[in-house]
PDB file of C-alpha atoms and ligand atoms in Angstrom:
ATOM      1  CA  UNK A   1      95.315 107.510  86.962  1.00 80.00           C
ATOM      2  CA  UNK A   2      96.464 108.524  90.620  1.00 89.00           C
ATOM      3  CA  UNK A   3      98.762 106.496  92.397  1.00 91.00           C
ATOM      4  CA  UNK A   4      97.684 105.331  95.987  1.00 93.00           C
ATOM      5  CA  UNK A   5     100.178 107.786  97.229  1.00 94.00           C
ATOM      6  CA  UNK A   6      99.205 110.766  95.695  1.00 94.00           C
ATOM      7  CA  UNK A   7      95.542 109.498  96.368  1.00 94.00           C
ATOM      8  CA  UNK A   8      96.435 110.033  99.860  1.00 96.00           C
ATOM      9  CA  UNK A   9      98.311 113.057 100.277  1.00 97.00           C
ATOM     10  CA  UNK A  10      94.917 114.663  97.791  1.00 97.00           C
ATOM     11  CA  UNK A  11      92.646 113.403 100.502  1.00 97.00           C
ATOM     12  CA  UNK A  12      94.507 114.355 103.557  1.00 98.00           C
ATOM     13  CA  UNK A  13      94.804 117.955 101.989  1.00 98.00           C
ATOM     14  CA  UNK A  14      91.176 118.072 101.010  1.00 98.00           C
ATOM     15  CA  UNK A  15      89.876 116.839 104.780  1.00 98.00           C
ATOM     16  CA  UNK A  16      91.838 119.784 106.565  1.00 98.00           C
ATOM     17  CA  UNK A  17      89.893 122.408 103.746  1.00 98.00           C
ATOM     18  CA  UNK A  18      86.750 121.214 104.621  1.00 98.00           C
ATOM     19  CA  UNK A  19      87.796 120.962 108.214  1.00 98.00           C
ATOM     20  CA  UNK A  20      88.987 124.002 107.634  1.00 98.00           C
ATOM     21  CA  UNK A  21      85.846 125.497 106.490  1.00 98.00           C
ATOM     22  CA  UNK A  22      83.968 124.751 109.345  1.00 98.00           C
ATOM     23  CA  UNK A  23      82.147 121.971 107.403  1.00 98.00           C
ATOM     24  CA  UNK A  24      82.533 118.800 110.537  1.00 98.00           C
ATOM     25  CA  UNK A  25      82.890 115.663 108.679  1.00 98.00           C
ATOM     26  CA  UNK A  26      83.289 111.894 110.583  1.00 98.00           C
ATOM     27  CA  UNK A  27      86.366 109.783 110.384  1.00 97.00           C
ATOM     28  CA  UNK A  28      84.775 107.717 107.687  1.00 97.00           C
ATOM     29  CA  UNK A  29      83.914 110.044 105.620  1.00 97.00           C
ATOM     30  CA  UNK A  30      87.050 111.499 105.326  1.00 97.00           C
ATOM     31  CA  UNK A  31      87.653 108.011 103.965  1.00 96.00           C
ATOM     32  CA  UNK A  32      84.922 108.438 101.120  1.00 95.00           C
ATOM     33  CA  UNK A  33      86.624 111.264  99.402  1.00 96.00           C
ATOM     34  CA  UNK A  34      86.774 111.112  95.820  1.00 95.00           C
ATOM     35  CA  UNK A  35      90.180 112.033  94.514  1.00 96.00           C
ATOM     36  CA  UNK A  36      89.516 112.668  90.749  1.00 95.00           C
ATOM     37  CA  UNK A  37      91.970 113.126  88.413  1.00 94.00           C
ATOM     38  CA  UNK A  38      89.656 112.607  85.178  1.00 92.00           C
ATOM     39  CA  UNK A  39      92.200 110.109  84.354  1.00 92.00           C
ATOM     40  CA  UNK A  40      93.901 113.446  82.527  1.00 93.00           C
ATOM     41  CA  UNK A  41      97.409 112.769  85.050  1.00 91.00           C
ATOM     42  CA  UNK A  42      97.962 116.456  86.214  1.00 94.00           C
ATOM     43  CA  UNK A  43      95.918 116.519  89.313  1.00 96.00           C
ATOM     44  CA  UNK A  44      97.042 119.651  90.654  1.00 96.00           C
ATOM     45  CA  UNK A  45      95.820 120.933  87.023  1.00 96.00           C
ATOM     46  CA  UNK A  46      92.653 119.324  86.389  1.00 97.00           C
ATOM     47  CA  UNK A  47      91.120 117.629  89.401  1.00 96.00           C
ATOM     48  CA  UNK A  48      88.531 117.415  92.060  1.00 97.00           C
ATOM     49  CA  UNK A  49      88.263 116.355  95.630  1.00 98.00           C
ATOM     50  CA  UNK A  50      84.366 115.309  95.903  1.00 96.00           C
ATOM     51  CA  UNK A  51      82.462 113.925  98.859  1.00 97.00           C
ATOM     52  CA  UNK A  52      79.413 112.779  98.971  1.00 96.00           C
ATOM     53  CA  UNK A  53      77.293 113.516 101.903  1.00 96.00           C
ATOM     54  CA  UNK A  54      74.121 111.489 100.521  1.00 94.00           C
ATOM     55  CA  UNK A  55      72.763 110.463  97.032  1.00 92.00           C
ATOM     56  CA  UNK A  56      69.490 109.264  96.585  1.00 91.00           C
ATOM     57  CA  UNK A  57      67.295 108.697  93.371  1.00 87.00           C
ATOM     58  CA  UNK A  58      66.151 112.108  93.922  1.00 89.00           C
ATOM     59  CA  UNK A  59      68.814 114.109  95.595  1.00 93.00           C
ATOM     60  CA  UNK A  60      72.183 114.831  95.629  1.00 93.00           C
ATOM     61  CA  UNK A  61      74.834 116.402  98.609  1.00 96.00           C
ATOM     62  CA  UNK A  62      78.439 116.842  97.880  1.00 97.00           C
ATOM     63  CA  UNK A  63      81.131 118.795  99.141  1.00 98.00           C
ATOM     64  CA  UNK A  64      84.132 119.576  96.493  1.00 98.00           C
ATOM     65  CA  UNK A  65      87.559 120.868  97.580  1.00 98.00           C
ATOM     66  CA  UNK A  66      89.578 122.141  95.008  1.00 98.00           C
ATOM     67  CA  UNK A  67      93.292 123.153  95.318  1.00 98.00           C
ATOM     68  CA  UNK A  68      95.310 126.421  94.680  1.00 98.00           C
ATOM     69  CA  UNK A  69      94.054 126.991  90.774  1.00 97.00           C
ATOM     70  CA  UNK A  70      92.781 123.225  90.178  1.00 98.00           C
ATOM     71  CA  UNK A  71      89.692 123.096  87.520  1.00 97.00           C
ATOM     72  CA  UNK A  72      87.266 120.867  86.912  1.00 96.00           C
ATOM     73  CA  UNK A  73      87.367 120.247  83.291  1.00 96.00           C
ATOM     74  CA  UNK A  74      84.176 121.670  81.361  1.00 96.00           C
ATOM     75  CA  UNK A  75      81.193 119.276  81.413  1.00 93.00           C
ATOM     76  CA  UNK A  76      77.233 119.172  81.575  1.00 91.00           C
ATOM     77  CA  UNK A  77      74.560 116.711  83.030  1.00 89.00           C
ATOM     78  CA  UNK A  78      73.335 115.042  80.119  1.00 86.00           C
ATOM     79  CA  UNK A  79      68.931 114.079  79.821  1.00 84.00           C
ATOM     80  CA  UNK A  80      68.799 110.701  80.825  1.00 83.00           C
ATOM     81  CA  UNK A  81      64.920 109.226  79.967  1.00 84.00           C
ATOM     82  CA  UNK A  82      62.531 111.188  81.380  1.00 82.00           C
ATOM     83  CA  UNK A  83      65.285 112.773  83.447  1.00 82.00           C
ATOM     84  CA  UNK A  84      66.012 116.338  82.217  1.00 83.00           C
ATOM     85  CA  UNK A  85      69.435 115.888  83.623  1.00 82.00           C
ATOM     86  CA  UNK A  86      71.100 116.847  86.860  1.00 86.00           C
ATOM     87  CA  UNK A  87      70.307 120.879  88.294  1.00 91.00           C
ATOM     88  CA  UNK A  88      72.875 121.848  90.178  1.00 94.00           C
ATOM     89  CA  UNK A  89      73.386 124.883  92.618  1.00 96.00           C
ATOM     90  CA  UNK A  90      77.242 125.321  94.151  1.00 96.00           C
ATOM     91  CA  UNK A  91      77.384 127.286  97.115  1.00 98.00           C
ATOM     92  CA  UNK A  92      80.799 128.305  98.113  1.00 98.00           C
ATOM     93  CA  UNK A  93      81.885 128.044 101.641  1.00 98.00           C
ATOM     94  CA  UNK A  94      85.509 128.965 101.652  1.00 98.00           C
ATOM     95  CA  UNK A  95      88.209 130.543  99.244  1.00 98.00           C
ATOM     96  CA  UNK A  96      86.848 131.710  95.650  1.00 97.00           C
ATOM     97  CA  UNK A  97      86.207 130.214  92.301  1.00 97.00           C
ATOM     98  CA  UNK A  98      85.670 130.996  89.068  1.00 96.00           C
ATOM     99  CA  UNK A  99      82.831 129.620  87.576  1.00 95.00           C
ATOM    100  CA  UNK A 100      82.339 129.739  83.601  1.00 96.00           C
ATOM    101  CA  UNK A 101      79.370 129.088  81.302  1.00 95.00           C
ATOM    102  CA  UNK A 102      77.493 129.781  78.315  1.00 95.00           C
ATOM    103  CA  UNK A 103      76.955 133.816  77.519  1.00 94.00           C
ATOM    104  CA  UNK A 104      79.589 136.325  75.893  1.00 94.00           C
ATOM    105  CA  UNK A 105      82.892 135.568  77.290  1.00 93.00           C
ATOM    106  CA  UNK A 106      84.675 136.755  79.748  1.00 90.00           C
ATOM    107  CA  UNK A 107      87.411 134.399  81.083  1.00 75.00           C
ATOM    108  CA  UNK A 108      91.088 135.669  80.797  1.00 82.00           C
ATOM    109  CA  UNK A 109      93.005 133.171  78.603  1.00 72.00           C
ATOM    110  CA  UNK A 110      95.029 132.247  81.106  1.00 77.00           C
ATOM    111  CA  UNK A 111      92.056 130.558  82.866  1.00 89.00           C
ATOM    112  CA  UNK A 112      92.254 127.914  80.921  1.00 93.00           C
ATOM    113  CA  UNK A 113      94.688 125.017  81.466  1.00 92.00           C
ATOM    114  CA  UNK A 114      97.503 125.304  78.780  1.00 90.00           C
ATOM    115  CA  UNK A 115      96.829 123.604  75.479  1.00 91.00           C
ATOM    116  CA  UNK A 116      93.155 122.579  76.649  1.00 93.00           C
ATOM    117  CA  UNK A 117      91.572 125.338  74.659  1.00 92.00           C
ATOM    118  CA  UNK A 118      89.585 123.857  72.266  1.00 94.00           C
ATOM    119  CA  UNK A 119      87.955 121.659  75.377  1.00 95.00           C
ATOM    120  CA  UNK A 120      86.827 124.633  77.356  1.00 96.00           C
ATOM    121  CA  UNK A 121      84.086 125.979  75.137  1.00 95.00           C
ATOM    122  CA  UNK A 122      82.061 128.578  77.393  1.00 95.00           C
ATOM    123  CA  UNK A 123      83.871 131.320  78.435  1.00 94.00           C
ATOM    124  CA  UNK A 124      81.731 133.678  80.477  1.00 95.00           C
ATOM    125  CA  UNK A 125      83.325 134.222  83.920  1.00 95.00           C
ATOM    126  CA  UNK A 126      80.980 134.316  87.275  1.00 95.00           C
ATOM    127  CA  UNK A 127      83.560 134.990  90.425  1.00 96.00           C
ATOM    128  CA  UNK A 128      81.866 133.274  93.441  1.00 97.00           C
ATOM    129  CA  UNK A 129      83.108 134.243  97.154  1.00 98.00           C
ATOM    130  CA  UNK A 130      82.096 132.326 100.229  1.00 98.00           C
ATOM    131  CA  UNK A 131      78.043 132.329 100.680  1.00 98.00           C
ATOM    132  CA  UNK A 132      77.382 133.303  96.734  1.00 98.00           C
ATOM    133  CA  UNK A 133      75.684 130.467  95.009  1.00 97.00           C
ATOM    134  CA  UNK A 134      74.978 129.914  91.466  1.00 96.00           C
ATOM    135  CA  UNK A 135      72.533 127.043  89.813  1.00 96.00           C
ATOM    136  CA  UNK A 136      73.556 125.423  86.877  1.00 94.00           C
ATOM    137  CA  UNK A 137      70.706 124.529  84.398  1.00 93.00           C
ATOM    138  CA  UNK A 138      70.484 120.909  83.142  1.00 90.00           C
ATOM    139  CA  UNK A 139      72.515 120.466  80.035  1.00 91.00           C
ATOM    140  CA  UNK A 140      74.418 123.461  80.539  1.00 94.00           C
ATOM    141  CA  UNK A 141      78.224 123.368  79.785  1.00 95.00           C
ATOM    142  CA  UNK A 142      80.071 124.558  82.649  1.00 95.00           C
ATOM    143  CA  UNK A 143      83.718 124.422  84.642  1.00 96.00           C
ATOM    144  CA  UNK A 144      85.219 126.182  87.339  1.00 96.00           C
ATOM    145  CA  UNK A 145      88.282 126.675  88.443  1.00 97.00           C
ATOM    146  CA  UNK A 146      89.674 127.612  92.309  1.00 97.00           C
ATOM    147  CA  UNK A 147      90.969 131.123  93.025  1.00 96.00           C
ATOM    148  CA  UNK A 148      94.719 131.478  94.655  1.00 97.00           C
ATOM    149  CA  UNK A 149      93.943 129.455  98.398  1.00 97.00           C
ATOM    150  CA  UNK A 150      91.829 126.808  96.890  1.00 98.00           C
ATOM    151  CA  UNK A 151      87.949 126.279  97.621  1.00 98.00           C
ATOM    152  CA  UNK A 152      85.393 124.436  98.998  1.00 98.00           C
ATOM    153  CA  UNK A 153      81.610 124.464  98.332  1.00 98.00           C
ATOM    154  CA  UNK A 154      78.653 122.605  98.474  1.00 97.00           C
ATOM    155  CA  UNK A 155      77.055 121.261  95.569  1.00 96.00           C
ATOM    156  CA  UNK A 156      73.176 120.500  96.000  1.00 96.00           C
ATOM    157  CA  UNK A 157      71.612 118.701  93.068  1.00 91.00           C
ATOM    158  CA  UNK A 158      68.543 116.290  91.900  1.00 87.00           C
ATOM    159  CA  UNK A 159      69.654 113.025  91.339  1.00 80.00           C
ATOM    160  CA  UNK A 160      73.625 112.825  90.120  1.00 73.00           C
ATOM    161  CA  UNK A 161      74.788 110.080  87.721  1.00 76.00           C
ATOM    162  CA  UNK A 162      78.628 111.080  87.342  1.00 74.00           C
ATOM    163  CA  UNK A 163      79.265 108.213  85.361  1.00 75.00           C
ATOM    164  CA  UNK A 164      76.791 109.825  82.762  1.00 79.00           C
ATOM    165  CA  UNK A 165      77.931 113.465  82.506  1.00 83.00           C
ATOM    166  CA  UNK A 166      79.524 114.171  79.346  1.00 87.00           C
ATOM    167  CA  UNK A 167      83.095 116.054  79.119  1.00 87.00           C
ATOM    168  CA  UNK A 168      84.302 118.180  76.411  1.00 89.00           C
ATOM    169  CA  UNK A 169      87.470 116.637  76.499  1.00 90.00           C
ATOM    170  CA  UNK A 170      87.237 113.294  75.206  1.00 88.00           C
ATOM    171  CA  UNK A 171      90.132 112.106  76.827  1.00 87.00           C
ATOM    172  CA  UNK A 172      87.933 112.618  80.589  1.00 88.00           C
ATOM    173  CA  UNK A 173      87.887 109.195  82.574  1.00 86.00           C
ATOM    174  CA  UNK A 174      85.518 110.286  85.333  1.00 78.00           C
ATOM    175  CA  UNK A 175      85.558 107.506  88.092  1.00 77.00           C
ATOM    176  CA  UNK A 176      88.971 107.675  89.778  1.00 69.00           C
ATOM    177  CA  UNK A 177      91.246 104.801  89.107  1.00 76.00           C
ATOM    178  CA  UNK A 178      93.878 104.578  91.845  1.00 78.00           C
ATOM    179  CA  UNK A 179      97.416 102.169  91.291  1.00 82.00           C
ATOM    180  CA  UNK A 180      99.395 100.808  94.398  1.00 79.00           C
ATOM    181  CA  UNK A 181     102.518 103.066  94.425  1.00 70.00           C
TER     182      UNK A 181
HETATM  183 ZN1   ZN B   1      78.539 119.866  86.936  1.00 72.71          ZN
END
């Protein structure tokens, strides 16, 4: 749960790193940013700053901002009927990131946020820098996690259901949930 403050500050920070990017966004847009906490409390920690460019039934366009350090928790895009699940390539723009997933690991222990070891399963570290790219198979476990200035990248996909991806950590509330304050 975010408070409408620190909803705020998230989003202001996230527009200037896209901004910042190069990436040119409109006023309202800047007003559609995502601000997800995963209802875990430590934003900073664990978050996301997501927007969506366009979603169809088909296809999916986001661009995800991620502080200093900040992961998003470890998760996969669950078959949904005769969906396979969401394929997703991330294509980084700015800053670097640490992407992890299936395959003999890798990651430094200090990768993963304190105390959340036992919800960040797949350990084998891919470092992306601006124009690398990486596609993430349907039902693949993955996270990823910002290098020291943060990050922003695109995230092209078939058809995203976000409500529907499954986290390791049970305690994951994906759509944001914002308190006056
Ligand atoms: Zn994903």
């Amino acid at each position: 749960m975010l408070t409408r403050k620190e909803y705020m500050k998230a989003r202001a920070k996230a527009v200037e790193m896209i901004r910042g990017a190069g990436i040119a966004i409109t006023e309202e847009e800047t007003e559609n940013i995502e601000v997800v906490d995963f209802g875990l409390g430590h934003l900073a920690v664990e978050g996301a700053q997501i927007l969506t460019f366009f979603s169809t039934a088909r296809v999916s366009v986001k661009v995800i901002a991620l502080f200093p350090y900040q992961t998003e928790p470890e998760h996969w895009h669950p078959a949904i009927g005769d969906d396979p699940g969401k394929e997703e390539t991330i294509r980084v723009v700015w800053g670097t990131v640490r992407f992890y997933l299936p395959g003999e690991p890798t990651a430094s222990p200090e990768a993963i946020p304190p105390g959340k070891e036992s919800f960040y399963t797949v350990r084998h570290e891919v470092l992306l820098h601006p124009c690398q790219q990486l596609t993430i198979e349907p039902g693949t476990k993955h996270w990823f996690k910002a290098g020291p200035e943060g990050a922003v990248m695109y995230s092209f996909s078939t058809c995203a259901r976000d409500v529907m991806d499954r986290f390791s950590d049970p305690a994951v509330v994906r759509l944001p949930q914002i308190v006056e304050g």
